[in-house]
Every structure is written in structure tokens, then in C-alpha cells.
Tab-separated table of C-alpha atoms in Angstrom:
chain	number	residue	atom	x	y	z
O	1	MET	CA	10.163	5.476	18.148
O	2	ALA	CA	10.380	9.038	16.838
O	3	ASN	CA	7.613	11.459	17.798
O	4	PHE	CA	4.661	11.825	15.446
O	5	PRO	CA	5.542	14.705	13.079
O	6	VAL	CA	3.834	18.016	13.827
O	7	VAL	CA	4.571	20.773	11.291
O	8	ASP	CA	4.090	24.482	12.005
O	9	LEU	CA	3.203	25.912	8.585
O	10	GLY	CA	3.656	29.412	9.976
O	11	ASN	CA	7.407	28.769	9.887
O	12	LEU	CA	7.389	28.614	6.092
O	13	ASN	CA	7.533	32.413	6.050
O	14	THR	CA	10.517	32.615	8.421
O	15	GLU	CA	14.156	31.582	8.500
O	16	GLU	CA	12.824	28.187	9.629
O	17	ARG	CA	11.492	27.459	6.114
O	18	GLY	CA	14.299	25.031	5.211
O	19	ALA	CA	13.882	22.987	8.397
O	20	THR	CA	10.080	22.995	7.984
O	21	MET	CA	10.302	21.722	4.395
O	22	GLU	CA	12.721	19.027	5.562
O	23	MET	CA	10.234	17.993	8.254
O	24	ILE	CA	7.460	17.684	5.653
O	25	LYS	CA	9.792	15.667	3.388
O	26	ASP	CA	10.728	13.288	6.201
O	27	ALA	CA	7.066	12.847	7.196
O	28	CYS	CA	6.059	12.044	3.604
O	29	GLU	CA	8.930	9.586	3.121
O	30	ASN	CA	8.822	7.825	6.485
O	31	TRP	CA	5.341	8.269	7.955
O	32	GLY	CA	2.791	8.976	5.205
O	33	PHE	CA	1.129	11.180	7.855
O	34	PHE	CA	1.817	14.471	9.588
O	35	GLU	CA	-0.129	17.026	11.587
O	36	VAL	CA	-0.189	20.732	10.670
O	37	VAL	CA	-0.764	23.763	12.895
O	38	ASN	CA	-0.906	27.452	11.909
O	39	HIS	CA	-2.474	26.208	8.676
O	40	GLY	CA	-4.476	29.362	7.921
O	41	ILE	CA	-7.951	28.051	8.824
O	42	SER	CA	-9.489	30.192	11.547
O	43	ILE	CA	-9.967	28.705	14.999
O	44	GLU	CA	-13.450	30.255	15.151
O	45	LEU	CA	-14.496	28.439	11.969
O	46	MET	CA	-13.110	25.125	13.239
O	47	ASP	CA	-14.912	25.538	16.570
O	48	THR	CA	-18.190	26.249	14.744
O	49	VAL	CA	-17.741	23.209	12.472
O	50	GLU	CA	-17.092	21.014	15.509
O	51	ARG	CA	-20.082	22.344	17.456
O	52	LEU	CA	-22.519	21.967	14.553
O	53	THR	CA	-21.180	18.519	13.602
O	54	LYS	CA	-21.700	17.250	17.153
O	55	GLU	CA	-25.145	18.848	17.377
O	56	HIS	CA	-26.165	17.258	14.068
O	57	TYR	CA	-25.029	13.828	15.273
O	58	LYS	CA	-27.017	14.128	18.497
O	59	LYS	CA	-30.132	15.382	16.732
O	60	THR	CA	-30.156	13.260	13.584
O	61	MET	CA	-27.688	10.369	13.632
O	62	GLU	CA	-27.315	9.038	17.176
O	63	GLN	CA	-30.700	7.340	17.438
O	64	ARG	CA	-30.300	5.756	13.995
O	65	PHE	CA	-26.952	4.324	15.033
O	66	LYS	CA	-28.426	2.844	18.219
O	67	GLU	CA	-31.229	1.273	16.196
O	68	MET	CA	-28.704	-0.232	13.760
O	69	VAL	CA	-26.687	-1.679	16.658
O	70	ALA	CA	-29.835	-3.191	18.176
O	71	THR	CA	-31.064	-4.604	14.841
O	72	LYS	CA	-27.711	-6.313	14.177
O	73	GLY	CA	-27.268	-7.445	17.786
O	74	LEU	CA	-23.848	-5.790	17.960
O	75	GLU	CA	-23.919	-5.039	21.689
O	76	SER	CA	-23.696	-8.712	22.549
O	77	VAL	CA	-21.179	-10.007	19.987
O	78	GLN	CA	-18.898	-12.779	21.232
O	79	SER	CA	-16.416	-12.992	18.344
O	80	GLU	CA	-14.562	-10.536	16.117
O	81	ILE	CA	-16.623	-8.694	13.491
O	82	ASN	CA	-14.757	-8.204	10.197
O	83	ASP	CA	-17.432	-6.973	7.805
O	84	LEU	CA	-18.561	-3.655	9.312
O	85	ASP	CA	-17.282	-0.640	11.201
O	86	TRP	CA	-18.492	0.984	14.430
O	87	GLU	CA	-19.114	4.387	12.832
O	88	SER	CA	-21.948	6.710	11.876
O	89	THR	CA	-21.192	8.607	8.666
O	90	PHE	CA	-22.441	10.791	5.842
O	91	PHE	CA	-20.618	12.243	2.832
O	92	LEU	CA	-20.568	15.743	1.340
O	93	ARG	CA	-19.251	16.467	-2.156
O	94	HIS	CA	-17.599	19.851	-2.834
O	95	LEU	CA	-15.945	19.446	-6.268
O	96	PRO	CA	-16.450	19.298	-9.167
O	97	VAL	CA	-20.040	20.182	-8.145
O	98	SER	CA	-21.155	20.679	-4.540
O	99	ASN	CA	-24.130	18.750	-3.151
O	100	VAL	CA	-24.020	20.420	0.284
O	101	SER	CA	-27.100	22.571	-0.425
O	102	ASP	CA	-29.047	19.450	-1.433
O	103	ASN	CA	-28.630	17.788	1.980
O	104	THR	CA	-31.836	18.908	3.674
O	105	GLU	CA	-31.027	16.944	6.844
O	106	LEU	CA	-28.388	19.562	7.633
O	107	ASP	CA	-29.472	22.856	9.174
O	108	GLU	CA	-28.929	25.902	6.975
O	109	ASP	CA	-26.200	27.219	9.292
O	110	TYR	CA	-24.373	23.878	9.127
O	111	ARG	CA	-24.537	23.771	5.318
O	112	LYS	CA	-23.188	27.328	5.096
O	113	VAL	CA	-20.339	26.637	7.521
O	114	MET	CA	-19.369	23.381	5.775
O	115	LYS	CA	-19.120	25.235	2.454
O	116	GLN	CA	-16.810	27.793	4.098
O	117	PHE	CA	-14.720	25.054	5.706
O	118	ALA	CA	-14.442	23.156	2.409
O	119	ALA	CA	-13.199	26.286	0.615
O	120	GLU	CA	-10.468	26.737	3.249
O	121	LEU	CA	-9.486	23.058	3.097
O	122	GLU	CA	-9.309	23.197	-0.701
O	123	LYS	CA	-6.809	26.073	-0.490
O	124	LEU	CA	-4.772	24.216	2.132
O	125	ALA	CA	-4.747	21.013	0.045
O	126	GLU	CA	-3.470	22.868	-3.024
O	127	ASN	CA	-0.816	24.686	-0.992
O	128	LEU	CA	0.356	21.367	0.457
O	129	LEU	CA	0.510	19.776	-3.002
O	130	ASP	CA	2.819	22.598	-4.108
O	131	LEU	CA	5.028	22.054	-1.044
O	132	LEU	CA	5.238	18.378	-1.999
O	133	CYS	CA	6.173	19.398	-5.566
O	134	GLU	CA	8.968	21.577	-4.186
O	135	ASN	CA	10.341	18.749	-2.061
O	136	LEU	CA	10.119	16.292	-4.964
O	137	GLY	CA	11.840	18.599	-7.443
O	138	LEU	CA	8.698	18.845	-9.583
O	139	GLU	CA	7.571	22.106	-11.147
O	140	LYS	CA	5.118	24.123	-9.066
O	141	GLY	CA	1.548	23.119	-9.890
O	142	TYR	CA	2.515	19.705	-11.314
O	143	LEU	CA	0.398	17.651	-8.893
O	144	LYS	CA	-2.579	19.979	-9.172
O	145	LYS	CA	-2.368	19.746	-12.969
O	146	VAL	CA	-2.225	15.924	-12.901
O	147	PHE	CA	-5.209	15.825	-10.544
O	148	TYR	CA	-7.218	18.201	-12.721
O	149	GLY	CA	-8.204	15.877	-15.572
O	150	SER	CA	-10.705	17.627	-17.832
O	151	LYS	CA	-13.217	18.770	-15.182
O	152	GLY	CA	-11.128	19.476	-12.117
O	153	PRO	CA	-10.405	17.413	-9.001
O	154	ASN	CA	-12.832	15.435	-6.884
O	155	PHE	CA	-13.116	16.842	-3.376
O	156	GLY	CA	-15.439	15.686	-0.618
O	157	THR	CA	-15.761	15.223	3.126
O	158	LYS	CA	-16.654	12.078	5.027
O	159	VAL	CA	-18.241	13.216	8.302
O	160	SER	CA	-17.962	10.441	10.889
O	161	ASN	CA	-18.811	9.905	14.526
O	162	TYR	CA	-17.494	6.930	16.462
O	163	PRO	CA	-19.810	6.328	19.443
O	164	PRO	CA	-18.780	4.474	22.618
O	165	CYS	CA	-18.377	0.753	21.891
O	166	PRO	CA	-18.881	-1.980	24.524
O	167	THR	CA	-16.534	-4.409	22.717
O	168	PRO	CA	-13.695	-2.445	21.039
O	169	ASP	CA	-11.559	-5.590	20.958
O	170	LEU	CA	-14.142	-7.257	18.681
O	171	ILE	CA	-15.318	-4.378	16.446
O	172	LYS	CA	-13.075	-1.748	14.877
O	173	GLY	CA	-14.228	1.849	14.563
O	174	LEU	CA	-12.826	1.624	11.028
O	175	ARG	CA	-10.918	-1.369	9.679
O	176	ALA	CA	-7.316	-0.974	8.490
O	177	HIS	CA	-6.915	0.427	4.962
O	178	THR	CA	-4.938	2.842	2.833
O	179	ASP	CA	-6.789	5.739	1.200
O	180	ALA	CA	-7.333	5.425	-2.546
O	181	GLY	CA	-7.061	9.074	-3.480
O	182	GLY	CA	-4.645	11.987	-3.342
O	183	ILE	CA	-4.143	14.040	-0.187
O	184	ILE	CA	-6.426	13.723	2.842
O	185	LEU	CA	-7.048	16.474	5.395
O	186	LEU	CA	-8.542	15.350	8.709
O	187	PHE	CA	-10.120	17.520	11.388
O	188	GLN	CA	-10.415	15.121	14.305
O	189	ASP	CA	-11.727	15.212	17.847
O	190	ASP	CA	-9.156	16.641	20.232
O	191	LYS	CA	-10.456	14.762	23.274
O	192	VAL	CA	-11.410	11.239	22.106
O	193	SER	CA	-8.571	9.399	20.370
O	194	GLY	CA	-8.644	6.266	18.223
O	195	LEU	CA	-6.812	6.908	14.936
O	196	GLN	CA	-3.700	4.765	14.471
O	197	LEU	CA	-1.217	4.264	11.638
O	198	LEU	CA	1.089	1.324	10.946
O	199	LYS	CA	4.796	2.195	11.110
O	200	ASP	CA	7.614	-0.348	11.309
O	201	ASP	CA	5.035	-3.082	11.997
O	202	GLN	CA	3.673	-1.229	15.028
O	203	TRP	CA	0.358	0.602	15.423
O	204	ILE	CA	1.092	4.208	16.416
O	205	ASP	CA	-1.510	6.611	17.837
O	206	VAL	CA	-2.120	9.798	15.861
O	207	PRO	CA	-2.301	12.257	18.765
O	208	PRO	CA	-5.447	14.390	19.088
O	209	MET	CA	-4.380	18.033	19.025
O	210	ARG	CA	-6.740	20.988	19.245
O	211	HIS	CA	-7.207	22.978	16.026
O	212	SER	CA	-4.704	20.897	14.046
O	213	ILE	CA	-5.310	19.235	10.681
O	214	VAL	CA	-3.922	15.733	10.156
O	215	ILE	CA	-2.557	15.134	6.649
O	216	ASN	CA	-2.098	11.743	5.033
O	217	LEU	CA	-1.133	10.595	1.566
O	218	GLY	CA	-3.302	8.360	-0.616
O	219	ASP	CA	-2.456	5.655	-3.159
O	220	GLN	CA	-2.361	8.140	-6.068
O	221	LEU	CA	0.548	10.072	-4.559
O	222	GLU	CA	2.432	6.811	-4.083
O	223	VAL	CA	2.009	6.118	-7.813
O	224	ILE	CA	2.870	9.660	-8.989
O	225	THR	CA	6.000	9.757	-6.787
O	226	ASN	CA	6.984	6.280	-8.078
O	227	GLY	CA	7.008	5.002	-4.494
O	228	LYS	CA	9.143	7.792	-3.010
O	229	TYR	CA	6.143	8.630	-0.836
O	230	LYS	CA	3.854	5.846	0.401
O	231	SER	CA	0.220	5.580	1.398
O	232	VAL	CA	0.091	4.026	4.856
O	233	LEU	CA	-2.290	1.598	6.530
O	234	HIS	CA	-4.402	3.231	9.226
O	235	ARG	CA	-7.425	2.328	11.327
O	236	VAL	CA	-9.730	3.663	14.011
O	237	ILE	CA	-9.963	1.847	17.333
O	238	ALA	CA	-13.395	2.169	18.916
O	239	GLN	CA	-13.417	3.542	22.460
O	240	THR	CA	-15.555	2.543	25.451
O	241	ASP	CA	-16.064	6.188	26.478
O	242	GLY	CA	-16.836	9.292	24.457
O	243	THR	CA	-17.934	9.851	20.868
O	244	ARG	CA	-15.059	10.682	18.509
O	245	MET	CA	-15.715	13.232	15.750
O	246	SER	CA	-13.850	12.924	12.451
O	247	LEU	CA	-14.124	15.049	9.303
O	248	ALA	CA	-11.894	13.543	6.612
O	249	SER	CA	-11.701	15.605	3.425
O	250	PHE	CA	-10.354	13.883	0.333
O	251	TYR	CA	-8.692	15.996	-2.377
O	252	ASN	CA	-8.559	13.474	-5.214
O	253	PRO	CA	-7.855	13.434	-8.941
O	254	GLY	CA	-10.721	14.027	-11.343
O	255	ASP	CA	-12.472	10.931	-12.678
O	256	ASP	CA	-10.694	11.069	-16.051
O	257	ALA	CA	-7.287	12.160	-14.714
O	258	VAL	CA	-4.499	9.923	-16.034
O	259	ILE	CA	-2.267	8.818	-13.157
O	260	SER	CA	1.285	7.552	-13.629
O	261	PRO	CA	4.739	8.121	-12.121
O	262	ALA	CA	6.090	11.617	-12.789
O	263	PRO	CA	8.756	11.253	-15.507
O	264	ALA	CA	11.181	13.323	-13.397
O	265	LEU	CA	10.980	10.655	-10.675
O	266	VAL	CA	11.717	7.712	-12.966
O	267	LYS	CA	15.446	7.236	-13.509
O	268	GLU	CA	16.656	7.219	-17.092
O	269	ASN	CA	17.776	4.018	-18.851
O	270	GLU	CA	16.360	1.951	-16.054
O	271	THR	CA	13.184	-0.068	-15.634
O	272	SER	CA	12.524	1.773	-12.400
O	273	GLN	CA	8.890	2.663	-13.100
O	274	VAL	CA	7.290	0.073	-10.864
O	275	TYR	CA	3.840	1.646	-10.834
O	276	PRO	CA	1.163	1.495	-13.546
O	277	LYS	CA	-0.500	4.160	-15.676
O	278	PHE	CA	-4.290	4.311	-15.389
O	279	VAL	CA	-7.381	6.488	-15.315
O	280	PHE	CA	-8.323	7.438	-11.742
O	281	ASP	CA	-11.968	6.353	-11.991
O	282	ASP	CA	-10.873	2.852	-13.054
O	283	TYR	CA	-8.793	2.603	-9.900
O	284	MET	CA	-11.712	3.756	-7.752
O	285	LYS	CA	-13.993	1.102	-9.237
O	286	LEU	CA	-11.439	-1.544	-8.294
O	287	TYR	CA	-10.838	-0.034	-4.839
O	288	ALA	CA	-14.549	-0.039	-3.987
O	289	GLY	CA	-14.521	-3.822	-3.546
O	290	LEU	CA	-10.993	-4.149	-2.167
O	291	LYS	CA	-10.668	-1.214	0.273
O	292	PHE	CA	-9.769	-3.346	3.276
O	293	GLN	CA	-7.233	-5.488	1.420
O	294	ALA	CA	-3.570	-4.819	0.626
O	295	LYS	CA	-2.879	-2.105	-1.949
O	296	GLU	CA	-0.171	-3.995	-3.868
O	297	PRO	CA	-2.602	-6.366	-5.673
O	298	ARG	CA	-4.616	-3.275	-6.683
O	299	PHE	CA	-1.536	-1.775	-8.307
O	300	GLU	CA	-0.795	-5.089	-10.031
O	301	ALA	CA	-4.373	-5.321	-11.317
O	302	MET	CA	-4.123	-1.791	-12.718
O	303	LYS	CA	-0.812	-2.695	-14.341
O	304	ALA	CA	-2.491	-5.563	-16.171
O	305	THR	CA	-5.384	-3.316	-17.165
O	306	SER	CA	-3.150	-0.464	-18.274
O	307	SER	CA	-1.186	-2.689	-20.648
O	308	VAL	CA	-4.458	-3.683	-22.294
O	309	ASP	CA	-5.843	-0.133	-22.346
O	310	ALA	CA	-2.649	1.764	-23.208
O	311	GLY	CA	-4.097	2.910	-26.492
O	312	ALA	CA	-7.303	4.105	-24.854
O	313	ILE	CA	-5.403	6.063	-22.184
O	314	ALA	CA	-3.236	7.679	-24.825
O	315	THR	CA	-6.346	9.216	-26.362
O	316	VAL	CA	-7.813	10.514	-23.073
């Protein structure tokens, strides 16, 4: 098995640019995941985000999680649990309108730092989308424009902690799924592992690496690239020791963005457009109930819907 792809973005400004772009292309086509270093986000900011995230969990979330475990009797389960995940989470929205200031459970310093971090991640996401455009032969800015809709992209962060689990063979940290949206940027714990992706029918560990950002592609990029790039099943395995921190930031299309394969990636005179055309929010409504099921029936359902609503989409 090839090594998990780690891309040094600093090499884009050197004679290594060609090889670096090829590495990104291969990762998008064959992994759906890659890890980036020298990504432009300061180490000091990342260290502060990590410290404040872990402090917030200890102060505000840990006891609640223990009470939930006790209430549901999860410490003494005897058989596999398939309807919940061993995680403690909250969600912050950054775009189109931030709600970070409204979350009074977060200390003022934490809110300020998360706004800074989100601004840096937004820049990185948009830079990565342009690199994908370059590799795909699409005009610069194409993906950002598709994602924009009428009000701009949706962008938010799911802040998760995965506490020690006494029965990791019976309860997943997070059940297997593909991500519904666009491009996902993950700042994960560098000491406690657990994230895995499915490649060639084998679960592969995504290696924890200090100060890296893990990138993965969501369902919308699979549609826009007409299947050239794929969203990939991934999961989190709960661990018996250590609490794993995870900040997954989702740069997604706007609610009314119309998603369909890029015309440049659909061959002429050929029925090679195998993916539907739809409004992003319609897909998200479907995904909400089917997150932990296969993505293909979701695409088929949207295909059926899009044939009915073709006229409505044309007027969006």
C-alpha cells in the first residue's frame, strides 16, 4: 500500500511545483484525502486553537459527555451500537454569517481565536480549490464561483472531542460516511489517532502529524468533476486511552448554488454525464437522513428530483 499522501505546499513556489501539483492530482484521484504542511497558517495560532479547544472541553463538555454515557448505559454495552457516535461536539458557523460571537459558552479569547483560525482556513480552502481547478483544466476561480450561489459559500467548523471509550469494538467514534459538501479541512490531534479512510476495500489510518491540515473531498466535488475525483468513506475509531481533538471545517456551496458536472469535464457527443444537476440545499436535506448510508442512492435520488425540477433550477 502506498504511503498516505503528504503535500508540502511550500514547494508550489519552487522548481518542485510540477511534482507537487502531480501529488495533489494523484491524491484527489486515488485517495480523496491528503495532508498539507507549510500551508500558511501560523504554528502559534494552531497551538492556541488546540490549547483553548482542549480547555473548553475539560471545563464545559467533559462532564456532560460522562452524564450522557451514564444515562444511556453506554459503559456496559454488550453488543454493537449503530445509532450513535462516541463523540462530544459543537458547531460554529463562519459564512455566510458568523455565529461565533453568539456562543456565550466559549470564552472571549476562544471566540476571537476561532474567528482568526476560520479566516485562515477560508483562504486555504479557496487556494486549494484553485489548485484543483488547475489540475482539472478548469479556469481559475471556477469552483469558487460554482460554490458561491447568490449569497456566498457555507463555511463552518465542527469541533469534536473523542474521549476514551471502554468498548471501541462496539461503539464507533464516528460511523463511516462520506462528507456531503465541498472541501473539508481538518486540524486533528497529533497524539491520539483514530481517523481512517477506506481505500481498496481496506481501512487505512490517516496519520496524526503535528501542525498539518488534513484535506478531504466531499460529494459536491465528485459531482462537479463528473466522478474524476471521489468523496471517500471515512470513520473515527474510538480509543481506550486519550481524548482525540478534531476540528473539521467544511467549505461548502451556498444553499442556492446549482451543482452539476463542469461542462469541460463531460465529453462531447457522449452520454458521459453520470451525475445529476441540483440545488445544494436540496441535497443537504436528503443527506441529513441518509448520512451513514451509501452515497450512490443519494445521487440517484437527486437525479430523479432534478429531472422533475429542471425548469425550476433553470430559473435559479
